[in-house]
Amino acid sequence: MTAPSTVTVRFAPSPTGRLHVGNARAALFNWLYAKKSGGKFMLRMDDTDDERSTAEFAAGIEADMAWLGLSHDIFARQSERLATYEAAAAKLKAEGRLYPAYESAMELDRKRKRQMARGLPPVYDRAALNLTPEDRARLEDEGRKPHWRFKLEQVHTAFDDLIQGHVEVDGASLSDPVLIREDGRFLYTLPSVVDDIDFAITHVIRGSDHITNTGVQIQLIRALGAEPPAYAHYSLLNGPEGKPLSKREDAARFSLAALREAGIEPMALNSLLARLGTPDPVEACLSLATLAETFDIARLGRADIRFDPADLARVNAAILHLMPYTDAKPRLAALGCDLGPDFWNAVRPNLALFAEAADWARIVEGPLAPVIEDADFAAAAAAALPPEPWDEATWALWTDAVKATTGAKGKALFMPLRLALTGRPHGPELKNLLPLIGRKRADARLRGLTD
Ligand code: GLU
């Protein structure tokens, strides 16, 4: 008996741009699936297109993955494995499953137009299969170079998708896919399949735009003498306007680099993406390990879903509200505003972005220009300040005293005090801020002095 194979999944971006939220979702689902099943997660650079792939984009992807916290167990670059793909191509050629075709892009386009004009599906007519060795020699003498097509079996290829259920792809409705371009470069399909076999990928988890590819890839895997993995095709993430996200167009708005730059917490994005498209509510979660425990790929639905930056902003705030001081401390220190756990606990419920903590530190420590609308009221409030030490109970004691001497209550009591003490109409609870501000600064501010 063979030992059960360890779950192994892969995230396989092409380094032709930076990752966006849709790519992050692919990476996250695979990572969570691996963790939940005690398996392995592979990061694979699909970089056989050396015109569009760059080392900078590859480095950017690795940085984005590190930011998300999605560490990998296995790493490979397809550009370093070309000999392996050549060997697979040679095997397919020898078996007649990979055949040379010589039509130019223009000729193919003309064929497609003719077919469509006759109401036929624009499927490649396999004319190249009828070429004799003499025909080929003549074409090559003319200076033509072949591209190589995989000869599909014209059958229905079926698989049981972990999300979509039973799926069938009709080989007869598809053109024989080009695996190798005329310049010798491999297109995505063959390297992907060879790697899935060689790295013993057990589950391919990717977007539903790959369902047809899966029909082709299963045939190719079998042609290479292997058994296909399990598949899960999740529905696609559209942008807020309902259109699919594009690496190029949405880079400025929804690339991970742009979100990081905007101050988004990686766990906010992970928390949102792990639940979007499931019937379960989005919950702010501070650790990937916890997200993995509750992750269930079968909860993902089939309908396309929408990414709304307002949802991300909400989860981001919720993450900050949960964040313990021990996690915040080094980041507060890096911003030069680590005023201790009481400060963090006071301000975190009011943060939308972490960096706003620095604003509140400036407000606590000063200098601050107070906003005084009624100098007599403020002076009376200053006179009523109790002696230190101060704690959370001080605010209630003090405001009771101010109320007794001035007769002000409700908003008329609290708003002038907030404006004088913080210069802002909204913010963290004053019972928590007041002891941090301290008596000396509070007194100066209430007297309209910049402390
Ligand atoms: N490089 C491919 C892509 O980005 C990988 C797809 C797959 O998961 O097979 O679309």
Tab-separated table of C-alpha atoms and ligand atoms in Angstrom:
chain	number	residue	atom	x	y	z
A	1	MET	CA	0.000	0.000	0.000
A	2	THR	CA	1.295	3.478	-0.779
A	3	ALA	CA	1.354	6.008	2.048
A	4	PRO	CA	-1.314	8.698	1.741
A	5	SER	CA	0.296	11.662	0.002
A	6	THR	CA	0.774	14.853	1.975
A	7	VAL	CA	-1.549	17.602	0.834
A	8	THR	CA	0.534	19.891	-1.375
A	9	VAL	CA	-0.879	23.014	-2.971
A	10	ARG	CA	0.640	25.832	-4.948
A	11	PHE	CA	0.192	29.500	-5.641
A	12	ALA	CA	1.575	30.181	-9.089
A	13	PRO	CA	1.672	33.841	-10.057
A	14	SER	CA	3.352	35.128	-13.207
A	15	PRO	CA	5.794	37.868	-12.248
A	16	THR	CA	4.401	40.211	-14.886
A	17	GLY	CA	2.956	42.683	-12.393
A	18	ARG	CA	2.379	43.174	-8.685
A	19	LEU	CA	-0.175	41.062	-6.809
A	20	HIS	CA	-3.661	42.470	-6.311
A	21	VAL	CA	-6.413	41.436	-3.902
A	22	GLY	CA	-7.670	38.762	-6.311
A	23	ASN	CA	-4.226	37.137	-6.397
A	24	ALA	CA	-3.998	37.435	-2.616
A	25	ARG	CA	-7.192	35.437	-2.396
A	26	ALA	CA	-5.680	32.630	-4.494
A	27	ALA	CA	-2.577	32.640	-2.321
A	28	LEU	CA	-4.583	32.718	0.901
A	29	PHE	CA	-6.993	29.900	-0.018
A	30	ASN	CA	-4.104	27.640	-0.948
A	31	TRP	CA	-2.146	28.549	2.168
A	32	LEU	CA	-5.124	28.036	4.492
A	33	TYR	CA	-5.940	24.742	2.820
A	34	ALA	CA	-2.371	23.528	3.326
A	35	LYS	CA	-2.266	24.610	6.978
A	36	LYS	CA	-5.641	23.161	7.817
A	37	SER	CA	-4.658	19.793	6.390
A	38	GLY	CA	-1.120	19.787	7.776
A	39	GLY	CA	0.154	19.986	4.210
A	40	LYS	CA	2.677	21.990	2.223
A	41	PHE	CA	2.375	25.274	0.397
A	42	MET	CA	4.419	25.974	-2.703
A	43	LEU	CA	5.178	29.363	-4.213
A	44	ARG	CA	5.878	28.953	-7.903
A	45	MET	CA	6.911	31.717	-10.259
A	46	ASP	CA	5.294	31.091	-13.634
A	47	ASP	CA	7.973	33.067	-15.441
A	48	THR	CA	8.414	31.307	-18.780
A	49	ASP	CA	7.317	34.489	-20.561
A	50	ASP	CA	10.657	36.245	-20.362
A	51	GLU	CA	9.386	39.250	-22.293
A	52	ARG	CA	6.871	40.195	-19.622
A	53	SER	CA	8.316	38.613	-16.459
A	54	THR	CA	10.844	40.615	-14.480
A	55	ALA	CA	13.049	39.953	-11.453
A	56	GLU	CA	11.609	43.115	-9.855
A	57	PHE	CA	8.052	41.815	-10.095
A	58	ALA	CA	9.184	38.434	-8.707
A	59	ALA	CA	10.865	40.175	-5.759
A	60	GLY	CA	7.730	42.283	-5.309
A	61	ILE	CA	5.578	39.153	-5.158
A	62	GLU	CA	7.830	37.631	-2.509
A	63	ALA	CA	7.621	40.857	-0.505
A	64	ASP	CA	3.818	40.883	-0.830
A	65	MET	CA	3.617	37.264	0.322
A	66	ALA	CA	5.819	38.035	3.330
A	67	TRP	CA	3.603	41.010	4.159
A	68	LEU	CA	0.518	38.789	4.087
A	69	GLY	CA	2.382	36.272	6.277
A	70	LEU	CA	1.960	33.484	3.722
A	71	SER	CA	5.246	31.629	4.081
A	72	HIS	CA	6.038	28.813	1.670
A	73	ASP	CA	7.483	25.339	2.194
A	74	ILE	CA	8.553	24.852	-1.427
A	75	PHE	CA	9.741	27.394	-3.983
A	76	ALA	CA	10.423	27.080	-7.709
A	77	ARG	CA	10.939	29.274	-10.716
A	78	GLN	CA	9.795	27.830	-14.012
A	79	SER	CA	12.574	29.655	-15.870
A	80	GLU	CA	15.034	27.340	-14.084
A	81	ARG	CA	13.224	24.169	-15.123
A	82	LEU	CA	13.119	24.512	-18.908
A	83	ALA	CA	15.033	21.271	-19.508
A	84	THR	CA	12.313	19.350	-17.675
A	85	TYR	CA	9.636	20.894	-19.885
A	86	GLU	CA	11.709	20.107	-22.987
A	87	ALA	CA	11.815	16.461	-21.903
A	88	ALA	CA	8.045	16.370	-21.436
A	89	ALA	CA	7.551	18.017	-24.838
A	90	ALA	CA	9.861	15.454	-26.456
A	91	LYS	CA	7.804	12.621	-24.970
A	92	LEU	CA	4.563	14.121	-26.265
A	93	LYS	CA	6.073	14.703	-29.711
A	94	ALA	CA	7.285	11.119	-29.860
A	95	GLU	CA	3.773	9.936	-29.074
A	96	GLY	CA	2.149	12.185	-31.646
A	97	ARG	CA	0.299	14.238	-29.033
A	98	LEU	CA	2.270	17.412	-29.755
A	99	TYR	CA	2.280	18.436	-33.399
A	100	PRO	CA	3.793	21.290	-35.357
A	101	ALA	CA	1.518	23.873	-36.954
A	102	TYR	CA	2.644	26.688	-39.199
A	103	GLU	CA	-0.283	29.079	-39.559
A	104	SER	CA	0.539	32.689	-38.813
A	105	ALA	CA	-1.595	34.664	-36.384
A	106	MET	CA	-3.176	36.375	-39.371
A	107	GLU	CA	-4.035	33.114	-41.103
A	108	LEU	CA	-5.587	31.759	-37.909
A	109	ASP	CA	-7.598	34.904	-37.512
A	110	ARG	CA	-8.904	34.597	-41.058
A	111	LYS	CA	-9.900	30.975	-40.433
A	112	ARG	CA	-11.768	31.958	-37.281
A	113	LYS	CA	-13.648	34.718	-39.081
A	114	ARG	CA	-14.655	32.366	-41.866
A	115	GLN	CA	-15.930	29.812	-39.340
A	116	MET	CA	-17.926	32.399	-37.454
A	117	ALA	CA	-19.419	33.765	-40.664
A	118	ARG	CA	-20.693	30.231	-41.306
A	119	GLY	CA	-22.082	30.016	-37.803
A	120	LEU	CA	-19.437	27.541	-36.661
A	121	PRO	CA	-17.498	27.707	-33.397
A	122	PRO	CA	-14.003	29.139	-33.991
A	123	VAL	CA	-12.162	25.902	-33.195
A	124	TYR	CA	-8.812	25.145	-34.824
A	125	ASP	CA	-9.458	22.853	-37.820
A	126	ARG	CA	-6.327	20.723	-37.296
A	127	ALA	CA	-5.171	21.388	-40.852
A	128	ALA	CA	-1.583	20.962	-39.635
A	129	LEU	CA	-2.247	17.319	-38.823
A	130	ASN	CA	-2.646	16.654	-42.547
A	131	LEU	CA	0.719	18.098	-43.508
A	132	THR	CA	3.111	15.585	-45.068
A	133	PRO	CA	6.809	15.634	-44.195
A	134	GLU	CA	7.340	17.286	-47.601
A	135	ASP	CA	4.782	20.016	-46.797
A	136	ARG	CA	6.598	20.730	-43.563
A	137	ALA	CA	9.998	20.821	-45.212
A	138	ARG	CA	8.660	23.273	-47.797
A	139	LEU	CA	7.137	25.526	-45.117
A	140	GLU	CA	10.365	25.492	-43.142
A	141	ASP	CA	12.329	26.307	-46.280
A	142	GLU	CA	10.069	29.341	-46.635
A	143	GLY	CA	11.424	30.371	-43.251
A	144	ARG	CA	8.359	29.402	-41.235
A	145	LYS	CA	8.864	28.100	-37.720
A	146	PRO	CA	6.261	25.847	-36.149
A	147	HIS	CA	4.311	26.413	-32.997
A	148	TRP	CA	3.302	23.184	-31.255
A	149	ARG	CA	-0.224	22.119	-30.448
A	150	PHE	CA	-1.412	19.459	-28.034
A	151	LYS	CA	-3.756	17.026	-29.745
A	152	LEU	CA	-6.812	16.862	-27.534
A	153	GLU	CA	-8.929	13.780	-27.358
A	154	GLN	CA	-12.386	14.762	-28.532
A	155	VAL	CA	-14.110	13.428	-25.454
A	156	HIS	CA	-15.756	14.881	-22.392
A	157	THR	CA	-13.277	15.243	-19.556
A	158	ALA	CA	-15.023	15.100	-16.218
A	159	PHE	CA	-13.870	16.006	-12.732
A	160	ASP	CA	-15.481	16.482	-9.350
A	161	ASP	CA	-14.654	19.970	-8.278
A	162	LEU	CA	-14.521	20.656	-4.544
A	163	ILE	CA	-16.507	23.867	-5.081
A	164	GLN	CA	-18.279	23.558	-8.450
A	165	GLY	CA	-19.325	19.927	-8.106
A	166	HIS	CA	-19.346	17.695	-11.194
A	167	VAL	CA	-17.820	19.465	-14.202
A	168	GLU	CA	-17.411	18.268	-17.777
A	169	VAL	CA	-15.316	19.925	-20.442
A	170	ASP	CA	-15.969	18.881	-24.036
A	171	GLY	CA	-12.663	18.400	-25.858
A	172	ALA	CA	-14.412	18.692	-29.229
A	173	SER	CA	-15.429	22.272	-28.452
A	174	LEU	CA	-11.839	23.363	-27.865
A	175	SER	CA	-8.968	24.210	-30.163
A	176	ASP	CA	-5.900	22.064	-29.682
A	177	PRO	CA	-3.965	24.329	-27.331
A	178	VAL	CA	-0.615	25.760	-28.346
A	179	LEU	CA	1.953	24.616	-25.789
A	180	ILE	CA	5.104	25.988	-27.435
A	181	ARG	CA	5.312	29.228	-29.368
A	182	GLU	CA	7.183	29.534	-32.621
A	183	ASP	CA	10.102	31.199	-30.848
A	184	GLY	CA	10.432	28.047	-28.712
A	185	ARG	CA	8.994	29.598	-25.576
A	186	PHE	CA	6.611	27.550	-23.472
A	187	LEU	CA	3.171	28.953	-22.855
A	188	TYR	CA	1.608	28.475	-19.419
A	189	THR	CA	-0.027	25.053	-19.821
A	190	LEU	CA	2.797	22.526	-20.212
A	191	PRO	CA	5.151	23.911	-17.524
A	192	SER	CA	2.231	24.215	-15.131
A	193	VAL	CA	1.171	20.623	-15.646
A	194	VAL	CA	4.723	19.257	-15.500
A	195	ASP	CA	5.303	21.108	-12.233
A	196	ASP	CA	2.015	19.965	-10.762
A	197	ILE	CA	3.168	16.402	-11.484
A	198	ASP	CA	6.804	16.798	-10.391
A	199	PHE	CA	6.012	18.582	-7.141
A	200	ALA	CA	3.236	16.097	-6.368
A	201	ILE	CA	0.541	18.765	-6.143
A	202	THR	CA	-2.515	17.102	-4.624
A	203	HIS	CA	-5.015	19.987	-4.912
A	204	VAL	CA	-5.177	22.748	-7.498
A	205	ILE	CA	-7.142	25.629	-6.010
A	206	ARG	CA	-7.668	28.498	-8.429
A	207	GLY	CA	-10.203	30.813	-10.011
A	208	SER	CA	-13.163	29.606	-12.050
A	209	ASP	CA	-11.635	31.254	-15.134
A	210	HIS	CA	-9.401	28.148	-15.258
A	211	ILE	CA	-12.199	25.555	-15.506
A	212	THR	CA	-11.762	25.025	-19.249
A	213	ASN	CA	-7.983	24.869	-18.797
A	214	THR	CA	-8.567	22.087	-16.318
A	215	GLY	CA	-10.261	19.981	-19.003
A	216	VAL	CA	-7.159	20.408	-21.164
A	217	GLN	CA	-4.727	19.930	-18.290
A	218	ILE	CA	-6.294	16.669	-17.138
A	219	GLN	CA	-5.791	15.294	-20.636
A	220	LEU	CA	-2.210	16.533	-20.653
A	221	ILE	CA	-1.448	15.061	-17.237
A	222	ARG	CA	-2.723	11.689	-18.393
A	223	ALA	CA	-0.753	11.979	-21.628
A	224	LEU	CA	2.335	12.426	-19.457
A	225	GLY	CA	1.475	9.257	-17.574
A	226	ALA	CA	0.300	10.825	-14.309
A	227	GLU	CA	-2.965	11.086	-12.434
A	228	PRO	CA	-4.669	14.472	-12.053
A	229	PRO	CA	-4.868	16.188	-8.661
A	230	ALA	CA	-8.132	17.307	-7.068
A	231	TYR	CA	-9.464	20.649	-8.235
A	232	ALA	CA	-11.302	23.497	-6.561
A	233	HIS	CA	-12.323	26.460	-8.701
A	234	TYR	CA	-13.571	29.377	-6.660
A	235	SER	CA	-15.656	32.204	-8.055
A	236	LEU	CA	-13.889	35.336	-9.157
A	237	LEU	CA	-13.478	38.499	-7.206
A	238	ASN	CA	-14.775	41.537	-9.029
A	239	GLY	CA	-13.872	45.110	-8.268
A	240	PRO	CA	-16.384	47.483	-6.677
A	241	GLU	CA	-17.724	48.322	-10.146
A	242	GLY	CA	-18.512	44.639	-10.756
A	243	LYS	CA	-15.716	44.093	-13.288
A	244	PRO	CA	-12.958	41.485	-12.834
A	245	LEU	CA	-9.803	42.871	-11.295
A	246	SER	CA	-6.935	43.317	-13.693
A	247	LYS	CA	-3.270	43.199	-12.766
A	248	ARG	CA	-2.472	46.203	-14.881
A	249	GLU	CA	-5.510	48.434	-14.490
A	250	ASP	CA	-6.183	47.893	-10.813
A	251	ALA	CA	-2.558	48.020	-9.698
A	252	ALA	CA	-2.891	51.554	-8.417
A	253	ARG	CA	-6.008	50.853	-6.359
A	254	PHE	CA	-5.930	47.235	-5.330
A	255	SER	CA	-2.365	46.029	-5.539
A	256	LEU	CA	-1.098	44.753	-2.208
A	257	ALA	CA	1.661	47.340	-2.449
A	258	ALA	CA	-0.953	50.107	-2.702
A	259	LEU	CA	-2.975	48.713	0.218
A	260	ARG	CA	0.142	48.400	2.377
A	261	GLU	CA	1.067	51.959	1.439
A	262	ALA	CA	-2.443	53.066	2.458
A	263	GLY	CA	-1.873	51.558	5.905
A	264	ILE	CA	-4.046	48.451	5.601
A	265	GLU	CA	-3.231	45.656	8.066
A	266	PRO	CA	-2.417	42.386	6.283
A	267	MET	CA	-4.643	40.461	8.699
A	268	ALA	CA	-7.553	42.741	7.769
A	269	LEU	CA	-7.177	41.686	4.161
A	270	ASN	CA	-6.683	38.027	5.114
A	271	SER	CA	-9.735	38.086	7.403
A	272	LEU	CA	-11.922	39.616	4.713
A	273	LEU	CA	-10.727	37.399	1.868
A	274	ALA	CA	-11.048	34.183	3.886
A	275	ARG	CA	-14.794	34.747	4.257
A	276	LEU	CA	-15.881	36.740	1.190
A	277	GLY	CA	-17.958	34.453	-0.984
A	278	THR	CA	-18.943	32.167	1.904
A	279	PRO	CA	-22.229	32.407	3.827
A	280	ASP	CA	-20.215	33.054	7.008
A	281	PRO	CA	-19.781	36.526	8.471
A	282	VAL	CA	-16.449	38.303	8.069
A	283	GLU	CA	-14.696	38.426	11.412
A	284	ALA	CA	-11.535	40.301	12.256
A	285	CYS	CA	-8.946	37.681	13.071
A	286	LEU	CA	-5.458	38.425	14.344
A	287	SER	CA	-3.749	35.243	13.250
A	288	LEU	CA	-3.568	33.139	10.132
A	289	ALA	CA	-3.494	29.997	12.270
A	290	THR	CA	-6.948	30.861	13.642
A	291	LEU	CA	-8.243	31.619	10.142
A	292	ALA	CA	-6.921	28.248	8.985
A	293	GLU	CA	-8.797	26.389	11.744
A	294	THR	CA	-12.146	27.690	10.525
A	295	PHE	CA	-11.372	27.602	6.799
A	296	ASP	CA	-13.496	25.223	4.765
A	297	ILE	CA	-13.151	25.360	1.002
A	298	ALA	CA	-16.584	23.785	0.551
A	299	ARG	CA	-18.145	26.925	2.121
A	300	LEU	CA	-17.126	28.947	-0.946
A	301	GLY	CA	-20.049	29.601	-3.245
A	302	ARG	CA	-20.241	29.674	-7.025
A	303	ALA	CA	-21.475	33.218	-7.571
A	304	ASP	CA	-18.979	35.937	-8.423
A	305	ILE	CA	-18.309	38.280	-5.568
A	306	ARG	CA	-17.437	41.893	-5.145
A	307	PHE	CA	-14.510	43.411	-3.343
A	308	ASP	CA	-15.572	46.592	-1.590
A	309	PRO	CA	-12.811	48.757	-0.106
A	310	ALA	CA	-15.337	49.972	2.509
A	311	ASP	CA	-15.527	46.388	3.862
A	312	LEU	CA	-11.751	46.274	4.071
A	313	ALA	CA	-11.698	49.575	5.953
A	314	ARG	CA	-14.209	48.185	8.453
A	315	VAL	CA	-12.211	44.997	9.079
A	316	ASN	CA	-9.034	47.043	9.323
A	317	ALA	CA	-10.503	49.111	12.144
A	318	ALA	CA	-11.773	45.957	13.850
A	319	ILE	CA	-8.276	44.419	13.705
A	320	LEU	CA	-6.796	47.502	15.381
A	321	HIS	CA	-9.489	47.454	18.054
A	322	LEU	CA	-8.487	43.889	18.921
A	323	MET	CA	-4.726	44.299	18.701
A	324	PRO	CA	-2.988	43.721	22.038
A	325	TYR	CA	-0.356	46.192	23.235
A	326	THR	CA	2.407	43.591	22.864
A	327	ASP	CA	1.746	43.486	19.103
A	328	ALA	CA	1.376	47.240	18.811
A	329	LYS	CA	4.414	48.173	20.943
A	330	PRO	CA	7.201	47.770	18.339
A	331	ARG	CA	5.154	49.565	15.732
A	332	LEU	CA	4.309	52.401	18.119
A	333	ALA	CA	8.014	52.640	18.956
A	334	ALA	CA	8.866	52.791	15.239
A	335	LEU	CA	6.457	55.711	14.884
A	336	GLY	CA	8.022	57.346	17.959
A	337	CYS	CA	4.747	57.217	19.881
A	338	ASP	CA	4.958	54.324	22.338
A	339	LEU	CA	3.299	55.902	25.360
A	340	GLY	CA	2.597	52.561	27.032
A	341	PRO	CA	-0.300	50.110	27.319
A	342	ASP	CA	-2.783	52.594	28.825
A	343	PHE	CA	-2.267	54.880	25.868
A	344	TRP	CA	-2.711	52.048	23.359
A	345	ASN	CA	-5.807	50.736	25.084
A	346	ALA	CA	-7.255	54.248	25.187
A	347	VAL	CA	-6.746	55.066	21.521
A	348	ARG	CA	-7.142	51.749	19.696
A	349	PRO	CA	-10.973	51.797	19.656
A	350	ASN	CA	-10.769	55.020	17.644
A	351	LEU	CA	-8.257	54.007	15.032
A	352	ALA	CA	-9.111	53.374	11.404
A	353	LEU	CA	-5.407	53.131	10.512
A	354	PHE	CA	-2.505	52.272	12.791
A	355	ALA	CA	-0.583	55.460	11.968
A	356	GLU	CA	-3.363	57.542	13.539
A	357	ALA	CA	-1.994	56.449	16.921
A	358	ALA	CA	0.800	58.977	16.323
A	359	ASP	CA	-1.795	61.780	16.024
A	360	TRP	CA	-3.277	60.812	19.371
A	361	ALA	CA	0.173	60.664	20.950
A	362	ARG	CA	0.780	64.212	19.760
A	363	ILE	CA	-2.585	65.227	21.188
A	364	VAL	CA	-1.763	63.614	24.539
A	365	GLU	CA	1.768	64.970	24.788
A	366	GLY	CA	1.261	68.316	23.092
A	367	PRO	CA	2.036	70.924	22.114
A	368	LEU	CA	-1.595	71.445	21.264
A	369	ALA	CA	-3.571	74.573	20.480
A	370	PRO	CA	-6.766	74.124	22.523
A	371	VAL	CA	-10.128	75.144	21.129
A	372	ILE	CA	-11.853	77.365	23.704
A	373	GLU	CA	-15.317	78.663	22.862
A	374	ASP	CA	-16.274	79.945	26.329
A	375	ALA	CA	-13.255	81.111	28.330
A	376	ASP	CA	-15.212	81.551	31.597
A	377	PHE	CA	-16.591	78.037	31.433
A	378	ALA	CA	-13.138	76.646	30.650
A	379	ALA	CA	-11.541	78.603	33.503
A	380	ALA	CA	-14.183	77.250	35.902
A	381	ALA	CA	-13.435	73.747	34.649
A	382	ALA	CA	-9.688	74.320	35.173
A	383	ALA	CA	-10.332	75.472	38.712
A	384	ALA	CA	-12.283	72.286	39.416
A	385	LEU	CA	-9.456	69.931	38.318
A	386	PRO	CA	-8.759	67.561	41.201
A	387	PRO	CA	-5.221	67.014	42.468
A	388	GLU	CA	-3.204	64.107	41.026
A	389	PRO	CA	-2.770	61.092	41.030
A	390	TRP	CA	-5.363	60.585	38.316
A	391	ASP	CA	-6.972	57.435	37.095
A	392	GLU	CA	-10.038	56.360	35.099
A	393	ALA	CA	-12.364	57.606	37.842
A	394	THR	CA	-10.979	61.161	37.686
A	395	TRP	CA	-13.049	62.191	34.660
A	396	ALA	CA	-16.384	61.454	36.372
A	397	LEU	CA	-15.318	63.171	39.592
A	398	TRP	CA	-14.138	66.231	37.722
A	399	THR	CA	-17.077	66.579	35.343
A	400	ASP	CA	-19.508	66.207	38.288
A	401	ALA	CA	-17.713	69.095	39.937
A	402	VAL	CA	-17.776	71.198	36.730
A	403	LYS	CA	-21.471	70.463	36.356
A	404	ALA	CA	-22.118	71.555	39.934
A	405	THR	CA	-20.269	74.866	39.532
A	406	THR	CA	-21.367	75.805	35.989
A	407	GLY	CA	-24.761	74.114	35.672
A	408	ALA	CA	-23.719	72.732	32.235
A	409	LYS	CA	-24.699	69.191	31.389
A	410	GLY	CA	-24.756	66.691	28.536
A	411	LYS	CA	-23.115	67.842	25.328
A	412	ALA	CA	-22.795	71.423	26.611
A	413	LEU	CA	-20.630	70.068	29.406
A	414	PHE	CA	-18.568	67.464	27.544
A	415	MET	CA	-17.952	69.047	24.135
A	416	PRO	CA	-16.165	72.201	25.369
A	417	LEU	CA	-14.003	70.015	27.608
A	418	ARG	CA	-13.126	67.700	24.730
A	419	LEU	CA	-12.317	70.618	22.415
A	420	ALA	CA	-10.166	72.285	25.054
A	421	LEU	CA	-8.300	69.109	25.996
A	422	THR	CA	-7.809	67.560	22.554
A	423	GLY	CA	-8.564	70.282	19.990
A	424	ARG	CA	-10.943	67.863	18.258
A	425	PRO	CA	-14.685	67.215	18.497
A	426	HIS	CA	-14.297	63.403	18.446
A	427	GLY	CA	-11.859	60.892	19.806
A	428	PRO	CA	-11.094	58.284	22.436
A	429	GLU	CA	-12.997	58.271	25.688
A	430	LEU	CA	-11.857	61.159	27.834
A	431	LYS	CA	-11.873	59.097	30.994
A	432	ASN	CA	-8.951	57.209	29.448
A	433	LEU	CA	-7.209	60.182	27.858
A	434	LEU	CA	-7.397	62.539	30.823
A	435	PRO	CA	-4.902	60.672	33.049
A	436	LEU	CA	-2.511	60.466	30.075
A	437	ILE	CA	-2.770	64.191	29.408
A	438	GLY	CA	-2.149	64.884	33.111
A	439	ARG	CA	-3.052	67.801	35.289
A	440	LYS	CA	-0.417	70.289	34.135
A	441	ARG	CA	-1.302	70.064	30.451
A	442	ALA	CA	-5.052	69.874	31.120
A	443	ASP	CA	-4.871	73.015	33.228
A	444	ALA	CA	-2.897	74.937	30.571
A	445	ARG	CA	-5.238	73.855	27.778
A	446	LEU	CA	-8.344	74.869	29.691
A	447	ARG	CA	-6.777	78.290	30.190
A	448	GLY	CA	-6.276	78.540	26.415
A	449	LEU	CA	-2.521	78.122	26.574
A	450	THR	CA	-0.562	76.066	24.084
A	451	ASP	CA	1.264	73.602	26.327
B	1	GLU	N1	0.241	31.424	-13.609
B	1	GLU	C1	-1.135	31.063	-13.693
B	1	GLU	C2	-2.009	32.280	-13.439
B	1	GLU	O1	-1.552	33.219	-12.827
B	1	GLU	C3	-1.425	29.977	-12.686
B	1	GLU	C4	-2.790	29.444	-12.776
B	1	GLU	C5	-2.898	28.134	-12.048
B	1	GLU	O2	-3.163	28.179	-10.851
B	1	GLU	O3	-2.678	27.110	-12.660
B	1	GLU	O4	-3.131	32.340	-13.913
